Every structure is written in C-alpha cells, then in structure tokens.
mmCIF file of C-alpha atoms in Angstrom:
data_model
loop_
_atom_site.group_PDB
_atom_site.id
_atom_site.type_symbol
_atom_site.label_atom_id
_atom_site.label_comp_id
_atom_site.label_asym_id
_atom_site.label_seq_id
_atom_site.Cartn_x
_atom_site.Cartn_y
_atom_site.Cartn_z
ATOM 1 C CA UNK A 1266 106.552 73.977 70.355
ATOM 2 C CA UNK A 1267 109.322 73.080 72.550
ATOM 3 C CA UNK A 1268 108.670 73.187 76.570
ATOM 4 C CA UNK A 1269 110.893 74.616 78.986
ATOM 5 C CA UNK A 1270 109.434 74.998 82.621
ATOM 6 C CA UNK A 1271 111.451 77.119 85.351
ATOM 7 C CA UNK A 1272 111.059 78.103 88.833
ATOM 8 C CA UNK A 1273 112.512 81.228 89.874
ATOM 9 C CA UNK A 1274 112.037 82.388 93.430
ATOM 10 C CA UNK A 1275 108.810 80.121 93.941
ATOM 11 C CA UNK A 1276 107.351 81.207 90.280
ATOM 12 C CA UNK A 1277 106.737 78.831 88.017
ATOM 13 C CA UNK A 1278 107.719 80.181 84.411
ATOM 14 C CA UNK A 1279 106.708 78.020 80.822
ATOM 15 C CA UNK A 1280 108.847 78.766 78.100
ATOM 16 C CA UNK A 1281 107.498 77.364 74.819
ATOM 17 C CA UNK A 1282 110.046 77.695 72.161
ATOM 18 C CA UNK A 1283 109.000 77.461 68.172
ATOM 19 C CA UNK A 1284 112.560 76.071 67.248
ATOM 20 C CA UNK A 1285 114.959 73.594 68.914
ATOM 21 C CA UNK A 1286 117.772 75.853 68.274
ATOM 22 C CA UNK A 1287 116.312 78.684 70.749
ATOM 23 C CA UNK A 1288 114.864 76.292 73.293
ATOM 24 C CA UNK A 1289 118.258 74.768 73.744
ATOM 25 C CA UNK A 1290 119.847 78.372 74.113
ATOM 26 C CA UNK A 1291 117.557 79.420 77.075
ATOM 27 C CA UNK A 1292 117.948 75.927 78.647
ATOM 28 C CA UNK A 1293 121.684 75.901 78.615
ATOM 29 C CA UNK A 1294 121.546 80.177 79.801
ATOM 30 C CA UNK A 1295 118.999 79.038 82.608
ATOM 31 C CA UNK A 1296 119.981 75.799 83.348
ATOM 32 C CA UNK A 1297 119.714 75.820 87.419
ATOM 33 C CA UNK A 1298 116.257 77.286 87.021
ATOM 34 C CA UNK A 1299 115.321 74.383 84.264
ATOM 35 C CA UNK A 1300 112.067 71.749 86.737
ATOM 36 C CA UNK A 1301 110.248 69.118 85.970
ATOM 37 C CA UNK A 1302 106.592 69.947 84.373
ATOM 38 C CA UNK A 1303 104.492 71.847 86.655
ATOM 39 C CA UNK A 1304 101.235 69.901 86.810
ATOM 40 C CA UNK A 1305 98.996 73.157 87.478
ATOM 41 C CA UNK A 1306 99.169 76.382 84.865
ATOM 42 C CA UNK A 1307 102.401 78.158 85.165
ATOM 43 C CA UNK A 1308 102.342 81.691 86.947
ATOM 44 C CA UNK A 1309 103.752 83.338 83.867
ATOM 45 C CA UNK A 1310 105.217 81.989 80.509
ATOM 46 C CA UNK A 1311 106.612 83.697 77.319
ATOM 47 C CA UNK A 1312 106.756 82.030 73.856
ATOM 48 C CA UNK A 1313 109.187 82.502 71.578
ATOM 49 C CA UNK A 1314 107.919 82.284 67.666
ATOM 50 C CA UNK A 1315 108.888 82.294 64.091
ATOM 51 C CA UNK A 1316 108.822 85.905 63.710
ATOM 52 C CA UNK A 1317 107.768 87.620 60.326
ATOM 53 C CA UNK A 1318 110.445 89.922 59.685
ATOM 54 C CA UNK A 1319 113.345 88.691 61.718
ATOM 55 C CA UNK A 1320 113.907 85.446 63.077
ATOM 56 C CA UNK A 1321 111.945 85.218 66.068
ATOM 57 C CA UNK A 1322 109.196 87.163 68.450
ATOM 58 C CA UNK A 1323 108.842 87.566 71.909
ATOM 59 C CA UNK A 1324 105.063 86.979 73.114
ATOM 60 C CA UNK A 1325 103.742 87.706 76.378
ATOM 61 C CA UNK A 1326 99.683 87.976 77.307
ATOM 62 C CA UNK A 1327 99.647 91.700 77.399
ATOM 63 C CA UNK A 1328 101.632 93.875 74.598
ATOM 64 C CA UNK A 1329 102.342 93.818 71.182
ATOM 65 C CA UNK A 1330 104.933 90.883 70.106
ATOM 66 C CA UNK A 1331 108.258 91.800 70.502
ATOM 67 C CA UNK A 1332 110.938 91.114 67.250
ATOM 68 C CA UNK A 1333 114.154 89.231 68.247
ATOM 69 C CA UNK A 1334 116.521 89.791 65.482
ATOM 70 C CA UNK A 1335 119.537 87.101 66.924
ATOM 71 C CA UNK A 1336 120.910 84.820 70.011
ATOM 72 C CA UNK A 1337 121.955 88.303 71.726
ATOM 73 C CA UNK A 1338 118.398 89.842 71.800
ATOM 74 C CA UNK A 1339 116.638 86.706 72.399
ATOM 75 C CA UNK A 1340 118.754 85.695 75.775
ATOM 76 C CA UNK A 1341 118.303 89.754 76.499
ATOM 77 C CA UNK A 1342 114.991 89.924 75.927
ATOM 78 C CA UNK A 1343 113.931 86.927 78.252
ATOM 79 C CA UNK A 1344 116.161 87.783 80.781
ATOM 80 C CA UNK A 1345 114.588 91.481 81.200
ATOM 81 C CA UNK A 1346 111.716 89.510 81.266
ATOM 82 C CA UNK A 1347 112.348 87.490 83.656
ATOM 83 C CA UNK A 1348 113.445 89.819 86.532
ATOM 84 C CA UNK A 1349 110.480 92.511 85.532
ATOM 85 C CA UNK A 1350 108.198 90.218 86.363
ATOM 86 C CA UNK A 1351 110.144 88.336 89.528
ATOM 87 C CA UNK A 1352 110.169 91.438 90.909
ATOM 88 C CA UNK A 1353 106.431 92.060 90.945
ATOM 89 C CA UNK A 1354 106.312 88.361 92.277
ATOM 90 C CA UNK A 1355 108.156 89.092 94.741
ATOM 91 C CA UNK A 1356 107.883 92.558 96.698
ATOM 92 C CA UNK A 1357 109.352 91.220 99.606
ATOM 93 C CA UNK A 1358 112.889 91.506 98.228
ATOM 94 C CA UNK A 1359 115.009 93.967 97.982
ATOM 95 C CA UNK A 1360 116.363 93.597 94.079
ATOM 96 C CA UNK A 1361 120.110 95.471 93.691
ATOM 97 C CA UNK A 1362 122.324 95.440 90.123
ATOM 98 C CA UNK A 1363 124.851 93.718 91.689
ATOM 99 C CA UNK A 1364 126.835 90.535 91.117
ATOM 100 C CA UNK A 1365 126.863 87.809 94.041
ATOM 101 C CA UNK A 1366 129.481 85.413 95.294
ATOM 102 C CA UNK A 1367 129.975 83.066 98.272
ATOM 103 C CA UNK A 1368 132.757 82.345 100.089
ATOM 104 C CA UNK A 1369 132.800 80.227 103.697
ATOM 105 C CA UNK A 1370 129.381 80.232 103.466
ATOM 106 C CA UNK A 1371 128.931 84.221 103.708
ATOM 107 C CA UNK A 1372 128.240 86.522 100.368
ATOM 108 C CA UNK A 1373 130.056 89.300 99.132
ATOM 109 C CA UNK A 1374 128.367 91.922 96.406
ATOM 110 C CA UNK A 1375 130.380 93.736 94.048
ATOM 111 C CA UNK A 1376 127.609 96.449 93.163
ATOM 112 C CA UNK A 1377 128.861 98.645 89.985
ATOM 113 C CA UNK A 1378 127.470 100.525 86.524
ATOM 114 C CA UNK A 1379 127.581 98.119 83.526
ATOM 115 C CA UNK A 1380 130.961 98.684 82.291
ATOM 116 C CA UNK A 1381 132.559 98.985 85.631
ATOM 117 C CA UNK A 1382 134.406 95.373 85.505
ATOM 118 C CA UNK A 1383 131.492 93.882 87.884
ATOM 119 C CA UNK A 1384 130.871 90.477 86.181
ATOM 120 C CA UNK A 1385 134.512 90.520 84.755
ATOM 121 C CA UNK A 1386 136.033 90.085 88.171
ATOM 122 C CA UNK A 1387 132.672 88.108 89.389
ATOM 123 C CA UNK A 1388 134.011 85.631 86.559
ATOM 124 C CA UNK A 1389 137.428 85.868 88.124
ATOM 125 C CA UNK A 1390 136.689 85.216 91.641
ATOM 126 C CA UNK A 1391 134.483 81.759 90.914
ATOM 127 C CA UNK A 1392 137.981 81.219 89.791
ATOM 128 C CA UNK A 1393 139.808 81.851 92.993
ATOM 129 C CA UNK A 1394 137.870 80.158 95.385
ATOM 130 C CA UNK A 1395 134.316 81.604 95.514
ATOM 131 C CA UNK A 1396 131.363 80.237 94.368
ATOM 132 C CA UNK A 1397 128.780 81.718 92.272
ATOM 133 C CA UNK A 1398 125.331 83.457 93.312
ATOM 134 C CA UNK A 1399 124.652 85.715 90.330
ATOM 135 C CA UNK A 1400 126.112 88.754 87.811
ATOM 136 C CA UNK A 1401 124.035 90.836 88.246
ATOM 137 C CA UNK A 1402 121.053 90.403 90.162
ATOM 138 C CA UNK A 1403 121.532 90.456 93.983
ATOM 139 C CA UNK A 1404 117.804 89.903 95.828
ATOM 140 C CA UNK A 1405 118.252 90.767 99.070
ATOM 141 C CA UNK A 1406 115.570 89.737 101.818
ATOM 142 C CA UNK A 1407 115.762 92.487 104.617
ATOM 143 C CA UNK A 1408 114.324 90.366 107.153
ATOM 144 C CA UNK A 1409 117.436 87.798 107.303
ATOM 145 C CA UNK A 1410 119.738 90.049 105.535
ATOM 146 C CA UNK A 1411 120.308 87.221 103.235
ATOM 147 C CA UNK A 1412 120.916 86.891 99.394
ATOM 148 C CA UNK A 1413 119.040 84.760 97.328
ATOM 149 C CA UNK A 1414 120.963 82.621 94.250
ATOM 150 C CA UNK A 1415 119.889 83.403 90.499
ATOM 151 C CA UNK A 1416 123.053 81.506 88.851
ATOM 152 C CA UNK A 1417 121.733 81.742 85.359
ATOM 153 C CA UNK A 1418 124.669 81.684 82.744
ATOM 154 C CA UNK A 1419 127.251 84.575 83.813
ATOM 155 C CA UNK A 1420 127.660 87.399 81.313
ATOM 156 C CA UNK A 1421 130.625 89.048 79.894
ATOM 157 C CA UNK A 1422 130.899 92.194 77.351
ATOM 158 C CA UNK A 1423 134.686 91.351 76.560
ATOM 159 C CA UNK A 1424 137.043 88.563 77.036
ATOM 160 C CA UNK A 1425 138.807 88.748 80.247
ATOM 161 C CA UNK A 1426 142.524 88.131 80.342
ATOM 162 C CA UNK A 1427 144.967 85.406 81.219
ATOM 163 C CA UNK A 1428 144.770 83.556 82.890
ATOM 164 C CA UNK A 1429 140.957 83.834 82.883
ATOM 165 C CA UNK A 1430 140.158 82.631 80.079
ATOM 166 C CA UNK A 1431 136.643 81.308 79.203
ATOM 167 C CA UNK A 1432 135.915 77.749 78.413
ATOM 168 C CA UNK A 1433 134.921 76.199 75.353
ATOM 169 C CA UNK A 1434 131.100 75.334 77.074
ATOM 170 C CA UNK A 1435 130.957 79.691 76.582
ATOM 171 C CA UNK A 1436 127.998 80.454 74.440
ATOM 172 C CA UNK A 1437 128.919 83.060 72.213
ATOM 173 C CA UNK A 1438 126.411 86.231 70.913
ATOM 174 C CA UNK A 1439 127.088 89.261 68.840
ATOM 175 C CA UNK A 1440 127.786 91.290 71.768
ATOM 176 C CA UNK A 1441 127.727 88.907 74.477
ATOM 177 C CA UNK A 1442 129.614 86.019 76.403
ATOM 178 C CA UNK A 1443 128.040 83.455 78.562
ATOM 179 C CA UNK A 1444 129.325 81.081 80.732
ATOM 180 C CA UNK A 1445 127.007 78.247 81.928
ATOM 181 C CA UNK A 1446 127.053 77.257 85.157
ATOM 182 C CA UNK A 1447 128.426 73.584 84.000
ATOM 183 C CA UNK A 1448 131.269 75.246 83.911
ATOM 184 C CA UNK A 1449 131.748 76.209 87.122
ATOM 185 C CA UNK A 1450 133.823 75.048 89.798
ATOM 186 C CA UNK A 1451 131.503 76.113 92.830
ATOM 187 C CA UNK A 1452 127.731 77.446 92.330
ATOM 188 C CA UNK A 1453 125.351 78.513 95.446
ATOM 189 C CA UNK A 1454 121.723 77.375 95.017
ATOM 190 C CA UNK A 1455 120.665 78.867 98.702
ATOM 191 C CA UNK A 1456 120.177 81.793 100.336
ATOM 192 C CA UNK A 1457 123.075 83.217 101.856
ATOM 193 C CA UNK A 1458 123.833 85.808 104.542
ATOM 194 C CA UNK A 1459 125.463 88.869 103.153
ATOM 195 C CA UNK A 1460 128.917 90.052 105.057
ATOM 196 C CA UNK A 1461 130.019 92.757 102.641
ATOM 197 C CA UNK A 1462 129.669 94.825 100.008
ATOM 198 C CA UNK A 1463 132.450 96.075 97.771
ATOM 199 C CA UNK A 1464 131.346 99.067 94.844
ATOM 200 C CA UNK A 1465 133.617 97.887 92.298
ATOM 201 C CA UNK A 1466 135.259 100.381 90.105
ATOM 202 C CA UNK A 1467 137.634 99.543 86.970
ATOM 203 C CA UNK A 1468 141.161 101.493 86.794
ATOM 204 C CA UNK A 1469 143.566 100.601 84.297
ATOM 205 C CA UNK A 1470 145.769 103.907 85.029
ATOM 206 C CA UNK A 1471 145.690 102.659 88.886
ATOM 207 C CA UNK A 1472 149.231 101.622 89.772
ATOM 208 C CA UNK A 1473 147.639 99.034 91.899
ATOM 209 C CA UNK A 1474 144.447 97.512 93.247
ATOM 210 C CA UNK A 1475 143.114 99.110 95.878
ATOM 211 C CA UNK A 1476 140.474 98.986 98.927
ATOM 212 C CA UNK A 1477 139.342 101.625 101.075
ATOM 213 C CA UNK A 1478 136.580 100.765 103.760
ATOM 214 C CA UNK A 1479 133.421 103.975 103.686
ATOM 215 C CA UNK A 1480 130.887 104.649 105.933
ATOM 216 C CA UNK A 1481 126.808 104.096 105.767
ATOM 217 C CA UNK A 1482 126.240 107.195 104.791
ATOM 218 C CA UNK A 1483 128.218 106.978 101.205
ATOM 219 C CA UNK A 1484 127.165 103.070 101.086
ATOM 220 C CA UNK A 1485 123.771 104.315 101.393
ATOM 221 C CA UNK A 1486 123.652 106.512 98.799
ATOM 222 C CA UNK A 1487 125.599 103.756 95.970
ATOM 223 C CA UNK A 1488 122.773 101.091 97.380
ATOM 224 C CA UNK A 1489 119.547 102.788 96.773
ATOM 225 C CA UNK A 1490 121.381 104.148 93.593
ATOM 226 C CA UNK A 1491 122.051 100.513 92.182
ATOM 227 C CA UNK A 1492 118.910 99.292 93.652
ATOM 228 C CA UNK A 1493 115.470 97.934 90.846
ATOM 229 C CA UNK A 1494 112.761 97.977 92.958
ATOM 230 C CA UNK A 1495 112.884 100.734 95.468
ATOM 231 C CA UNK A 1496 109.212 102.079 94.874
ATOM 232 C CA UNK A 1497 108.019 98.493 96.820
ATOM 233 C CA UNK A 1498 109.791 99.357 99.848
ATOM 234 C CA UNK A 1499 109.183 101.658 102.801
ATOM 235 C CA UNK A 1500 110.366 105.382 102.314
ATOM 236 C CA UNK A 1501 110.881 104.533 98.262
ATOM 237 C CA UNK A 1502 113.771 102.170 99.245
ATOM 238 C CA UNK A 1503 115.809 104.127 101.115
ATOM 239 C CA UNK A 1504 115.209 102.591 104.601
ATOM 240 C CA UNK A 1505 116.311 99.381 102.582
ATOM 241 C CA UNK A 1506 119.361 100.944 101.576
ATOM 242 C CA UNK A 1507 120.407 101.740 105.096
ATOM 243 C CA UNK A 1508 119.608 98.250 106.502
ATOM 244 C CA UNK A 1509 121.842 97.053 104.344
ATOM 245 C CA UNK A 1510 124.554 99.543 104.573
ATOM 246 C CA UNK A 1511 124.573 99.669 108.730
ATOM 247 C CA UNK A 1512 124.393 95.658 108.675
ATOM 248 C CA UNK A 1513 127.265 94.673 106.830
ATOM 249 C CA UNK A 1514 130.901 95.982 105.901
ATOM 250 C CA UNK A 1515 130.962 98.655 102.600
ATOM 251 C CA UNK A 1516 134.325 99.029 100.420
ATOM 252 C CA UNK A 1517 135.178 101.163 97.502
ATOM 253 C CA UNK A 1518 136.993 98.844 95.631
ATOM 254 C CA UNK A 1519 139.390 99.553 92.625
ATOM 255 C CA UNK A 1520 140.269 96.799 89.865
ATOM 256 C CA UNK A 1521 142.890 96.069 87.244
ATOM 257 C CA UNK A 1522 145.060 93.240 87.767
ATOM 258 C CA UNK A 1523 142.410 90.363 88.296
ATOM 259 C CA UNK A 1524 144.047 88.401 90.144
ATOM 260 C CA UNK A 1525 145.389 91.115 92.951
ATOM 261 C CA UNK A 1526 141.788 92.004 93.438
ATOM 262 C CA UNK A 1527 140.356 88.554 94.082
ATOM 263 C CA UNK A 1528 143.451 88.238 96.547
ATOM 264 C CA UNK A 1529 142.658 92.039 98.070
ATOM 265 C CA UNK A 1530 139.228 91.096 98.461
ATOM 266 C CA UNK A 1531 139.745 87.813 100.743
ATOM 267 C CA UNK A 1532 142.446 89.404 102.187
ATOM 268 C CA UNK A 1533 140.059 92.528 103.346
ATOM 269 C CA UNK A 1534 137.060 90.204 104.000
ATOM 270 C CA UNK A 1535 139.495 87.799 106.671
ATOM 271 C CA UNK A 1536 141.613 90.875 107.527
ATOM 272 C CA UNK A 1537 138.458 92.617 108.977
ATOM 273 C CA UNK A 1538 136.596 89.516 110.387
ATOM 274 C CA UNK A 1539 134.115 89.494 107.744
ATOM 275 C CA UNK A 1540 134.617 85.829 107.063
ATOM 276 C CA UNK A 1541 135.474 82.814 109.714
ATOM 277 C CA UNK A 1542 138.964 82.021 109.042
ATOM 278 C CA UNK A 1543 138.980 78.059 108.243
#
C-alpha cells in the first residue's frame, strides 16, 4: 500500500493507495494538503483497493466498499469524501458551494449552480491577478468573517477559451479537468477576510458582462441556498446566511467574455471600496 497523509482544516487524513498509479493521482489533486507522517493514528483515512469488478474500491470503516470504475470517479469519490467528513470535523464553519479567490489580501466568492461558469471564470481570474483559495468549497468562519483556503487541484467541466487555456501539468478525466496548483501563478494557504460576494451567472446571449449590486435580503436567500451545512448552525443556517450577507458587499454578476468579467469584477470591487487601492 502506498501512504498519503493530509491535513485538512486541523484533520489528519491517511490515504493508503493499492497502486502507484492512483496514489500519485490524489497526491498531485491534493497536493497543498499532502504532510509529513502523522506520528499518532490519523482522525480519518480511506483506502483505495484493487477492486473485483472494476478497477478500484473505495473503503471507509463504516459502509459497504464503494466501486471506482476510472480516474474521474476515484478523484470524485475522495473528494465527496473529504468535505462530508470535514464538515462534521468542523461545525464551527460555515461550508458554502462557492469558489474562492484573493486579491490585496481580501476574498471575493463567486457562489453559483454547477454549470453556471463558477470555476470557469475562478480559473480565469488566478489568471488576471488573483490568487487562488478554492472552486468550490468556501468555509466561512462567522466569528472573523474570514475564508479558509482548500486549494486542492481546480476543476473544470469544459475547456475554457483563449486565451485561457490550460497547461500541459492539467490532469485529464473522462469528464473532468484539473489544474494543480503547481500551476498556478498565486495560491492562498491562509485564512482570509471576505469583502464580497458576486452570484455568478453564465450568459452567452448577454451583449455584455454585467454587474448589478442587491441587497441582504436577495443575498440572503442565494447564501443559505448554496450553503452544505446549514443544519449545524443556529436557526438551520439562516442567521449564518445573514451575517454574511449584511457584512460584506453582494453582486449579481453576469459572464461571457472572460476576460471583461475578471476586469468588471476588480473594477466593481476598487470602484466600491471593497479593496485598498495599491
């Protein structure tokens, strides 16, 4: 068995791979979470075997072994994993659907539906000047109004387009693309303190990108609809919600052209004193 030990959020995770070809998949897709050996038992672990009928299994100490078929449901699979069980770790936080980015040392959510062009532009703006916090897990601790980093390798459904392109480090799945953070200009490892949140929302009939700033009320609702654990919070989540929403600046946000939105989004952010000007 190979041996891959994480931390995530103070947990210490063993991965224990049956193949070399799997355990260097999930170290290159969780790099920034890859430690040195713990010396105590880890918190959790999952092993990945031969499996009987396909070519691996998921096993966890409770349930039935799970049957990974390919590189797609295997880097799925753990990842689900991985952020079930974080968030049971870690009640405390507030866990949205959102993709993360820093930029003059404040973060910005885009918060969106899968398919909405969330982690398409996410890839886009590490490009223009932000660095990266995460794709699509935002963990929000109430009590600073900070976001906490979970850089593991950013996920795309499609290619984007020029001149976006993905680099040749890109590990490629049936159904998936995933760029490691090597690749990266700029990645945040620390908590940051949130400043805005845009909902993002792909157009490609729109003539143009477009920003309009909304209230608590609507930001709200789109929070607590996009958030994972709300059942661990006070009022089911919804007092969460409206922390967030009455503590930082909300934006309905429309994409198509790539790079008009990452310009429309710093020019919003420093047009409404969201970020320090440098």
């Amino acid at each position: 068995m190979q041996t891959i030990d994480l931390t995530l959020f103070d947990v210490h995770w063993r991965l224990l791979c049956a193949d070399q070809a799997a355990s260097d998949l999930l170290r290159r897709n969780f790099s920034e979470f890859v430690c040195a050996a713990c010396p105590r038992d880890p918190d959790e672990w999952i092993r990945i075997e031969t499996g009987a009928e396909t070519r691996w299994q998921l096993v966890r100490p409770d349930g039935e072994p799970l049957p990974i078929a390919n590189t797609y449901e295997l880097l799925y699979s753990v990842e689900k994993t991985l952020t079930i069980a974080t968030q049971r770790h870690r009640p405390d936080l507030f866990f949205l659907h959102a993709a993360a980015l820093a930029i003059d040392g404040d973060a910005v959510l885009l918060i969106a539906s899968s398919g909405s062009g969330k982690s398409t532009t996410a890839w886009a703006m590490t490009q223009r000047g932000f660095s990266y916090l995460s794709d699509e897990l935002a963990p929000v601790d109430l009590s600073t109004m900070s976001v906490h980093p979970y850089p593991h390798a950013l996920c795309l459904k499609s290619a984007p387009p020029s001149p976006f392109a993905l680099p040749p480090t890109t590990i490629v799945t049936a159904h998936t693309m995933h760029v490691p953070t090597e690749s990266m200009a700029n990645v945040s490892r620390r908590p940051t303190a949130l400043r805005a949140v845009f909902f993002n929302q792909y157009d490609a009939d729109a003539p143009a990108p477009s920003v309009r700033s909304i209230g608590p009320g609507e930001s709200t609702a789109s929070i607590y609809r996009n958030g994972l654990n709300q059942l661990a919070h006070e009022s089911a989540g919804l007092a969460a919600a409206a922390k967030i929403a009455s503590s930082v600046a909300s934006y309905q946000l429309i994409t198509n052209d790539l790079d008009r939105s990452c310009a429309l989004v710093m020019e919003t952010l420093r047009s409404n004193r969201c970020l320090q000007t440098t």
